[in-house]
PDB file of C-alpha atoms (C1' of nucleotides) in Angstrom:
ATOM      1  CA  MET S 173      -6.641 -14.744 -39.335  1.00 93.00           C
ATOM      2  CA  GLN S 174      -4.286 -12.108 -38.023  1.00 96.00           C
ATOM      3  CA  TYR S 175      -0.753 -12.022 -37.371  1.00 97.00           C
ATOM      4  CA  TRP S 176       1.300 -10.571 -34.455  1.00 97.00           C
ATOM      5  CA  LEU S 177       4.552 -10.105 -33.023  1.00 97.00           C
ATOM      6  CA  VAL S 178       5.291 -10.136 -29.161  1.00 97.00           C
ATOM      7  CA  LYS S 179       8.471  -9.197 -27.481  1.00 96.00           C
ATOM      8  CA  GLN S 180      10.069 -10.165 -24.228  1.00 96.00           C
ATOM      9  CA  GLU S 181      13.567  -9.886 -22.687  1.00 95.00           C
ATOM     10  CA  PRO S 182      15.013 -13.251 -22.557  1.00 94.00           C
ATOM     11  CA  SER S 183      16.325 -12.615 -18.971  1.00 92.00           C
ATOM     12  CA  ALA S 184      12.629 -12.260 -17.828  1.00 93.00           C
ATOM     13  CA  TYR S 185      11.008 -15.101 -19.995  1.00 95.00           C
ATOM     14  CA  SER S 186      12.836 -16.665 -22.867  1.00 96.00           C
ATOM     15  CA  TRP S 187      11.751 -18.590 -25.870  1.00 96.00           C
ATOM     16  CA  SER S 188      13.384 -21.682 -24.435  1.00 96.00           C
ATOM     17  CA  ASP S 189      11.252 -21.187 -21.165  1.00 96.00           C
ATOM     18  CA  PHE S 190       8.273 -20.869 -23.391  1.00 97.00           C
ATOM     19  CA  ALA S 191       9.165 -23.971 -25.497  1.00 97.00           C
ATOM     20  CA  LYS S 192       9.727 -25.962 -22.463  1.00 97.00           C
ATOM     21  CA  GLU S 193       6.411 -25.020 -20.756  1.00 97.00           C
ATOM     22  CA  GLY S 194       4.481 -25.186 -24.043  1.00 97.00           C
ATOM     23  CA  ARG S 195       2.021 -22.500 -23.165  1.00 97.00           C
ATOM     24  CA  THR S 196       1.984 -19.359 -21.209  1.00 97.00           C
ATOM     25  CA  SER S 197      -0.206 -16.390 -20.199  1.00 97.00           C
ATOM     26  CA  TRP S 198       0.965 -13.192 -21.730  1.00 96.00           C
ATOM     27  CA  THR S 199       0.617 -10.961 -18.594  1.00 95.00           C
ATOM     28  CA  GLY S 200       2.141  -7.758 -17.343  1.00 93.00           C
ATOM     29  CA  VAL S 201       1.341  -5.570 -20.385  1.00 94.00           C
ATOM     30  CA  ARG S 202       0.905  -2.168 -19.024  1.00 93.00           C
ATOM     31  CA  ASN S 203       0.822   0.088 -22.098  1.00 93.00           C
ATOM     32  CA  ASN S 204      -2.264   1.122 -23.869  1.00 92.00           C
ATOM     33  CA  GLN S 205      -1.319   0.614 -27.396  1.00 93.00           C
ATOM     34  CA  ALA S 206      -0.029  -2.857 -26.651  1.00 95.00           C
ATOM     35  CA  ARG S 207      -3.257  -3.496 -24.655  1.00 95.00           C
ATOM     36  CA  LEU S 208      -5.468  -2.463 -27.617  1.00 94.00           C
ATOM     37  CA  ASN S 209      -3.283  -5.122 -29.879  1.00 96.00           C
ATOM     38  CA  LEU S 210      -3.926  -7.886 -27.150  1.00 96.00           C
ATOM     39  CA  ILE S 211      -7.620  -7.093 -27.309  1.00 96.00           C
ATOM     40  CA  GLY S 212      -7.479  -7.598 -31.108  1.00 96.00           C
ATOM     41  CA  MET S 213      -6.044 -10.983 -30.792  1.00 97.00           C
ATOM     42  CA  LYS S 214      -8.300 -13.897 -31.641  1.00 97.00           C
ATOM     43  CA  ARG S 215      -7.859 -17.664 -30.857  1.00 97.00           C
ATOM     44  CA  GLY S 216      -5.829 -19.194 -33.635  1.00 97.00           C
ATOM     45  CA  ASP S 217      -4.020 -16.089 -34.685  1.00 98.00           C
ATOM     46  CA  HIS S 218      -0.317 -16.447 -35.538  1.00 98.00           C
ATOM     47  CA  VAL S 219       2.287 -14.977 -33.253  1.00 98.00           C
ATOM     48  CA  LEU S 220       6.046 -14.340 -33.587  1.00 98.00           C
ATOM     49  CA  PHE S 221       8.223 -14.388 -30.387  1.00 98.00           C
ATOM     50  CA  TYR S 222      10.872 -11.747 -30.387  1.00 97.00           C
ATOM     51  CA  HIS S 223      13.870 -11.486 -27.874  1.00 96.00           C
ATOM     52  CA  SER S 224      14.639  -7.857 -27.034  1.00 95.00           C
ATOM     53  CA  VAL S 225      17.967  -6.406 -25.513  1.00 93.00           C
ATOM     54  CA  SER S 226      20.364  -9.181 -25.573  1.00 91.00           C
ATOM     55  CA  ASP S 227      19.601 -11.321 -28.555  1.00 93.00           C
ATOM     56  CA  LYS S 228      17.343  -8.919 -30.706  1.00 95.00           C
ATOM     57  CA  ALA S 229      16.041 -11.646 -32.815  1.00 97.00           C
ATOM     58  CA  VAL S 230      12.810 -13.330 -33.637  1.00 97.00           C
ATOM     59  CA  MET S 231      13.152 -16.875 -32.039  1.00 97.00           C
ATOM     60  CA  GLY S 232       9.991 -18.873 -32.889  1.00 97.00           C
ATOM     61  CA  THR S 233       6.270 -19.027 -33.584  1.00 98.00           C
ATOM     62  CA  ALA S 234       3.278 -19.442 -31.434  1.00 98.00           C
ATOM     63  CA  CYS S 235      -0.542 -19.085 -31.726  1.00 98.00           C
ATOM     64  CA  VAL S 236      -3.236 -17.610 -29.665  1.00 98.00           C
ATOM     65  CA  SER S 237      -5.051 -20.200 -27.517  1.00 98.00           C
ATOM     66  CA  ARG S 238      -7.353 -17.839 -25.583  1.00 97.00           C
ATOM     67  CA  GLN S 239      -8.321 -14.347 -26.426  1.00 96.00           C
ATOM     68  CA  ALA S 240      -7.982 -11.438 -24.081  1.00 96.00           C
ATOM     69  CA  TYR S 241      -9.177 -11.751 -20.478  1.00 95.00           C
ATOM     70  CA  HIS S 242      -8.480  -9.824 -17.282  1.00 94.00           C
ATOM     71  CA  ASP S 243      -4.917  -9.842 -16.346  1.00 94.00           C
ATOM     72  CA  PRO S 244      -4.590 -11.480 -12.820  1.00 92.00           C
ATOM     73  CA  THR S 245      -1.359  -9.829 -12.293  1.00 91.00           C
ATOM     74  CA  ALA S 246      -3.132  -6.435 -12.495  1.00 88.00           C
ATOM     75  CA  GLY S 247      -5.205  -7.114  -9.325  1.00 82.00           C
ATOM     76  CA  ASP S 248      -8.405  -5.128  -9.126  1.00 80.00           C
ATOM     77  CA  ASP S 249      -7.510  -3.023 -12.117  1.00 83.00           C
ATOM     78  CA  GLU S 250      -9.984  -4.242 -14.706  1.00 84.00           C
ATOM     79  CA  LYS S 251      -8.322  -2.188 -17.429  1.00 89.00           C
ATOM     80  CA  TRP S 252      -5.448  -4.722 -18.114  1.00 93.00           C
ATOM     81  CA  VAL S 253      -5.628  -7.880 -20.101  1.00 95.00           C
ATOM     82  CA  CYS S 254      -3.674 -10.924 -21.146  1.00 96.00           C
ATOM     83  CA  VAL S 255      -4.040 -13.805 -23.695  1.00 97.00           C
ATOM     84  CA  ASP S 256      -2.838 -17.317 -23.535  1.00 97.00           C
ATOM     85  CA  LEU S 257      -0.258 -18.477 -26.111  1.00 98.00           C
ATOM     86  CA  VAL S 258       0.855 -21.865 -27.198  1.00 98.00           C
ATOM     87  CA  ALA S 259       4.405 -22.395 -28.533  1.00 98.00           C
ATOM     88  CA  LYS S 260       4.744 -23.736 -31.989  1.00 98.00           C
ATOM     89  CA  LYS S 261       8.047 -24.037 -33.801  1.00 97.00           C
ATOM     90  CA  PRO S 262      11.477 -22.708 -33.099  1.00 98.00           C
ATOM     91  CA  LEU S 263      12.932 -20.818 -36.112  1.00 97.00           C
ATOM     92  CA  PRO S 264      15.969 -22.765 -37.465  1.00 97.00           C
ATOM     93  CA  PHE S 265      17.800 -19.492 -37.903  1.00 97.00           C
ATOM     94  CA  PRO S 266      16.640 -16.674 -35.460  1.00 97.00           C
ATOM     95  CA  VAL S 267      16.008 -13.651 -37.594  1.00 97.00           C
ATOM     96  CA  THR S 268      17.879 -10.776 -36.065  1.00 96.00           C
ATOM     97  CA  LEU S 269      16.916  -7.191 -35.884  1.00 96.00           C
ATOM     98  CA  ILE S 270      19.773  -6.292 -38.350  1.00 95.00           C
ATOM     99  CA  THR S 271      18.370  -8.731 -40.868  1.00 96.00           C
ATOM    100  CA  ILE S 272      14.918  -7.258 -40.436  1.00 96.00           C
ATOM    101  CA  LYS S 273      16.499  -3.696 -40.883  1.00 94.00           C
ATOM    102  CA  ASN S 274      18.093  -4.849 -44.067  1.00 93.00           C
ATOM    103  CA  CYS S 275      14.849  -6.088 -45.613  1.00 94.00           C
ATOM    104  CA  SER S 276      13.068  -3.424 -47.402  1.00 92.00           C
ATOM    105  CA  ALA S 277       9.698  -5.629 -47.115  1.00 93.00           C
ATOM    106  CA  LEU S 278       9.886  -5.155 -43.331  1.00 94.00           C
ATOM    107  CA  ALA S 279      10.656  -1.550 -43.238  1.00 91.00           C
ATOM    108  CA  ASN S 280       7.204  -0.505 -41.953  1.00 90.00           C
ATOM    109  CA  ILE S 281       6.779  -2.918 -39.058  1.00 93.00           C
ATOM    110  CA  ALA S 282       6.041  -1.378 -35.822  1.00 92.00           C
ATOM    111  CA  LEU S 283       9.372  -2.993 -34.379  1.00 93.00           C
ATOM    112  CA  MET S 284      11.289  -0.381 -36.651  1.00 91.00           C
ATOM    113  CA  ARG S 285       8.956   2.647 -35.950  1.00 89.00           C
ATOM    114  CA  ASN S 286       8.429   2.170 -32.292  1.00 91.00           C
ATOM    115  CA  SER S 287      11.018  -0.122 -30.714  1.00 90.00           C
ATOM    116  CA  ARG S 288       9.245   0.083 -27.239  1.00 93.00           C
ATOM    117  CA  LEU S 289       5.941  -1.356 -28.277  1.00 95.00           C
ATOM    118  CA  SER S 290       5.700  -4.872 -26.831  1.00 95.00           C
ATOM    119  CA  VAL S 291       2.685  -6.279 -28.781  1.00 96.00           C
ATOM    120  CA  MET S 292       2.242  -5.333 -32.442  1.00 96.00           C
ATOM    121  CA  PRO S 293       0.354  -6.296 -35.604  1.00 96.00           C
ATOM    122  CA  LEU S 294       1.998  -7.778 -38.736  1.00 96.00           C
ATOM    123  CA  THR S 295       0.669  -8.192 -42.217  1.00 96.00           C
ATOM    124  CA  LYS S 296       0.651 -11.681 -43.641  1.00 96.00           C
ATOM    125  CA  PRO S 297       3.427 -10.862 -46.030  1.00 96.00           C
ATOM    126  CA  GLU S 298       5.655  -9.549 -43.241  1.00 96.00           C
ATOM    127  CA  TYR S 299       4.894 -12.520 -41.198  1.00 97.00           C
ATOM    128  CA  ASP S 300       5.664 -14.981 -44.039  1.00 97.00           C
ATOM    129  CA  ARG S 301       8.805 -13.028 -44.873  1.00 97.00           C
ATOM    130  CA  ILE S 302      10.141 -13.359 -41.329  1.00 97.00           C
ATOM    131  CA  LEU S 303       9.192 -17.088 -41.369  1.00 97.00           C
ATOM    132  CA  LYS S 304      11.257 -17.540 -44.634  1.00 97.00           C
ATOM    133  CA  LEU S 305      14.212 -15.599 -43.404  1.00 97.00           C
ATOM    134  CA  GLY S 306      14.122 -17.821 -40.368  1.00 97.00           C
ATOM    135  CA  GLY S 307      14.251 -21.038 -42.332  1.00 97.00           C
ATOM    136  CA  LEU S 308      10.552 -22.178 -42.017  1.00 92.00           C
TER     137      LEU S 308
ATOM    138  C1'  DG L 101      -4.895  21.856 -20.055  1.00 80.91           C
ATOM    139  C1'  DC L 102       0.008  22.501 -20.480  1.00 80.91           C
ATOM    140  C1'  DC L 103       4.523  21.036 -19.848  1.00 80.91           C
ATOM    141  C1'  DA L 104       8.663  20.042 -16.913  1.00 80.91           C
ATOM    142  C1'  DA L 105      10.550  16.317 -14.523  1.00 80.91           C
ATOM    143  C1'  DC L 106      10.978  11.803 -14.014  1.00 80.91           C
ATOM    144  C1'  DG L 107      11.017   6.593 -14.942  1.00 80.91           C
ATOM    145  C1'  DT L 108      11.447   2.713 -18.195  1.00 80.91           C
ATOM    146  C1'  DT L 109      12.635   0.414 -22.379  1.00 80.91           C
ATOM    147  C1'  DG L 110      15.646  -1.000 -25.693  1.00 80.91           C
ATOM    148  C1'  DG L 111      19.168  -0.168 -29.384  1.00 80.91           C
ATOM    149  C1'  DC L 112      23.892   1.007 -29.866  1.00 80.91           C
TER     150       DC L 112
ATOM    151  C1'  DG T 206      27.113   2.579 -19.898  1.00 80.91           C
ATOM    152  C1'  DC T 207      24.916   5.808 -22.612  1.00 80.91           C
ATOM    153  C1'  DC T 208      21.231   8.080 -24.530  1.00 80.91           C
ATOM    154  C1'  DA T 209      17.040   8.608 -27.558  1.00 80.91           C
ATOM    155  C1'  DA T 210      12.225   7.664 -27.520  1.00 80.91           C
ATOM    156  C1'  DC T 211       8.133   7.265 -25.087  1.00 80.91           C
ATOM    157  C1'  DG T 212       4.775   7.345 -21.277  1.00 80.91           C
ATOM    158  C1'  DT T 213       3.421   9.048 -16.925  1.00 80.91           C
ATOM    159  C1'  DT T 214       2.958  12.141 -13.210  1.00 80.91           C
ATOM    160  C1'  DG T 215       2.320  16.336 -10.819  1.00 80.91           C
ATOM    161  C1'  DG T 216       2.626  21.471 -10.229  1.00 80.91           C
ATOM    162  C1'  DC T 217       0.769  25.288 -11.921  1.00 80.91           C
TER     163       DC T 217
END
DNA sequence: GCCAACGTTGGC
DNA sequence: GCCAACGTTGGC
Protein backbone atom coordinates (compact mmCIF):
# COMPACT_ATOMS: atom_id res chain seq x y z
CA MET A 1 0.00 0.00 0.00
CA GLN A 2 1.38 3.38 -1.03
CA TYR A 3 0.46 6.97 -0.30
CA TRP A 4 0.30 9.94 -2.67
CA LEU A 5 -0.64 13.59 -2.93
CA VAL A 6 -2.17 15.07 -6.08
CA LYS A 7 -2.51 18.75 -6.74
CA GLN A 8 -5.02 20.76 -8.69
CA GLU A 9 -6.02 24.37 -9.04
CA PRO A 10 -9.55 24.62 -7.65
CA SER A 11 -10.54 26.91 -10.53
CA ALA A 12 -9.78 24.04 -12.90
CA TYR A 13 -11.16 21.12 -10.87
CA SER A 14 -11.96 21.54 -7.21
CA TRP A 15 -12.38 19.12 -4.35
CA SER A 16 -16.10 19.95 -4.31
CA ASP A 17 -16.35 19.09 -8.02
CA PHE A 18 -14.61 15.80 -7.26
CA ALA A 19 -16.76 15.06 -4.20
CA LYS A 20 -19.93 15.72 -6.18
CA GLU A 21 -18.91 13.43 -9.05
CA GLY A 22 -17.51 10.78 -6.75
CA ARG A 23 -14.82 9.72 -9.18
CA THR A 24 -12.62 11.22 -11.86
CA SER A 25 -9.92 10.39 -14.38
CA TRP A 26 -6.71 12.19 -13.42
CA THR A 27 -5.79 13.33 -16.92
CA GLY A 28 -3.60 16.05 -18.33
CA VAL A 29 -0.35 15.33 -16.49
CA ARG A 30 2.47 16.33 -18.86
CA ASN A 31 5.49 16.27 -16.60
CA ASN A 32 7.79 13.29 -16.59
CA GLN A 33 8.38 13.06 -12.87
CA ALA A 34 4.64 13.28 -12.20
CA ARG A 35 4.09 10.68 -14.94
CA LEU A 36 6.45 8.24 -13.25
CA ASN A 37 4.55 8.73 -10.01
CA LEU A 38 1.22 8.06 -11.76
CA ILE A 39 2.68 4.84 -13.14
CA GLY A 40 3.64 3.85 -9.60
CA MET A 41 0.06 4.11 -8.35
CA LYS A 42 -1.74 0.86 -7.60
CA ARG A 43 -5.42 0.18 -7.17
CA GLY A 44 -6.40 0.89 -3.56
CA ASP A 45 -3.51 3.29 -2.83
CA HIS A 46 -4.41 6.26 -0.64
CA VAL A 47 -4.37 9.76 -2.13
CA LEU A 48 -4.64 13.27 -0.71
CA PHE A 49 -6.19 16.05 -2.81
CA TYR A 50 -4.46 19.44 -2.57
CA HIS A 51 -5.71 22.81 -3.79
CA SER A 52 -2.90 24.94 -5.20
CA VAL A 53 -2.81 28.71 -5.85
CA SER A 54 -5.88 30.09 -4.09
CA ASP A 55 -6.54 27.81 -1.11
CA LYS A 56 -3.15 26.11 -0.75
CA ALA A 57 -4.57 23.36 1.42
CA VAL A 58 -5.14 19.61 1.50
CA MET A 59 -8.90 19.24 1.12
CA GLY A 60 -9.74 15.56 1.28
CA THR A 61 -8.86 11.94 0.70
CA ALA A 62 -9.27 9.63 -2.26
CA CYS A 63 -8.12 6.26 -3.45
CA VAL A 64 -6.90 4.82 -6.74
CA SER A 65 -9.63 2.84 -8.49
CA ARG A 66 -7.78 2.12 -11.74
CA GLN A 67 -4.05 2.09 -12.24
CA ALA A 68 -2.22 3.94 -15.00
CA TYR A 69 -3.55 3.68 -18.56
CA HIS A 70 -3.15 5.81 -21.66
CA ASP A 71 -4.42 9.35 -21.12
CA PRO A 72 -7.12 9.87 -23.77
CA THR A 73 -6.53 13.64 -23.65
CA ALA A 74 -2.99 13.05 -24.97
CA GLY A 75 -4.28 11.87 -28.37
CA ASP A 76 -1.90 9.56 -30.20
CA ASP A 77 0.99 10.27 -27.86
CA GLU A 78 1.29 6.96 -26.02
CA LYS A 79 3.70 8.36 -23.47
CA TRP A 80 1.18 10.06 -21.20
CA VAL A 81 -0.99 8.22 -18.72
CA CYS A 82 -3.79 8.86 -16.26
CA VAL A 83 -5.34 7.00 -13.33
CA ASP A 84 -8.89 6.91 -11.98
CA LEU A 85 -9.56 8.23 -8.49
CA VAL A 86 -12.55 7.78 -6.19
CA ALA A 87 -13.35 10.51 -3.66
CA LYS A 88 -13.40 9.41 -0.04
CA LYS A 89 -13.66 11.84 2.86
CA PRO A 90 -13.34 15.63 3.13
CA LEU A 91 -10.94 16.82 5.82
CA PRO A 92 -12.96 18.52 8.60
CA PHE A 93 -10.12 21.04 8.81
CA PRO A 94 -8.29 21.53 5.48
CA VAL A 95 -4.55 21.40 6.13
CA THR A 96 -2.98 24.58 4.80
CA LEU A 97 0.46 24.97 3.31
CA ILE A 98 1.40 27.13 6.29
CA THR A 99 0.47 24.33 8.68
CA ILE A 100 2.49 21.86 6.64
CA LYS A 101 5.47 24.22 6.63
CA ASN A 102 5.26 24.58 10.39
CA CYS A 103 5.24 20.81 10.93
CA SER A 104 8.78 19.46 11.17
CA ALA A 105 7.57 15.92 10.43
CA LEU A 106 6.47 17.15 6.99
CA ALA A 107 9.60 19.12 6.11
CA ASN A 108 10.77 16.61 3.51
CA ILE A 109 7.65 16.14 1.43
CA ALA A 110 8.01 16.98 -2.25
CA LEU A 111 5.46 19.78 -1.90
CA MET A 112 8.05 21.68 0.14
CA ARG A 113 11.00 20.86 -2.08
CA ASN A 114 9.38 21.16 -5.51
CA SER A 115 6.20 23.17 -5.42
CA ARG A 116 5.56 22.54 -9.11
CA LEU A 117 5.30 18.77 -8.98
CA SER A 118 1.64 17.78 -9.36
CA VAL A 119 1.75 14.10 -8.34
CA MET A 120 4.04 13.08 -5.49
CA PRO A 121 4.58 10.21 -3.08
CA LEU A 122 4.13 10.45 0.69
CA THR A 123 5.34 8.12 3.40
CA LYS A 124 2.74 6.52 5.65
CA PRO A 125 3.80 8.68 8.64
CA GLU A 126 3.48 11.81 6.50
CA TYR A 127 0.08 10.75 5.22
CA ASP A 128 -1.12 9.90 8.73
CA ARG A 129 0.15 13.20 10.08
CA ILE A 130 -1.76 15.23 7.49
CA LEU A 131 -4.95 13.27 8.23
CA LYS A 132 -4.49 13.95 11.92
CA LEU A 133 -3.90 17.66 11.33
CA GLY A 134 -7.05 17.64 9.19
CA GLY A 135 -9.16 16.13 11.95
CA LEU A 136 -9.56 12.59 10.61
C1' DG B 1 25.62 18.57 -26.53
C1' DC B 2 25.37 23.17 -24.60
C1' DC B 3 22.91 26.99 -23.20
C1' DA B 4 20.04 31.14 -23.91
C1' DA B 5 15.36 32.24 -24.47
C1' DC B 6 10.92 31.39 -23.49
C1' DG B 7 6.58 29.52 -21.26
C1' DT B 8 4.28 27.73 -17.17
C1' DT B 9 3.40 27.01 -12.41
C1' DG B 10 2.57 28.41 -7.97
C1' DG B 11 3.92 30.87 -3.64
C1' DC B 12 4.07 35.34 -1.87
C1' DG C 1 1.15 41.46 -10.00
C1' DC C 2 5.70 39.84 -9.32
C1' DC C 3 9.18 36.65 -9.50
C1' DA C 4 11.67 32.20 -8.49
C1' DA C 5 11.88 27.58 -9.95
C1' DC C 6 11.53 24.44 -13.33
C1' DG C 7 10.90 22.36 -17.99
C1' DT C 8 11.15 22.73 -22.94
C1' DT C 9 12.72 24.44 -27.27
C1' DG C 10 15.82 25.66 -30.73
C1' DG C 11 20.08 27.89 -32.51
C1' DC C 12 24.76 27.03 -32.71
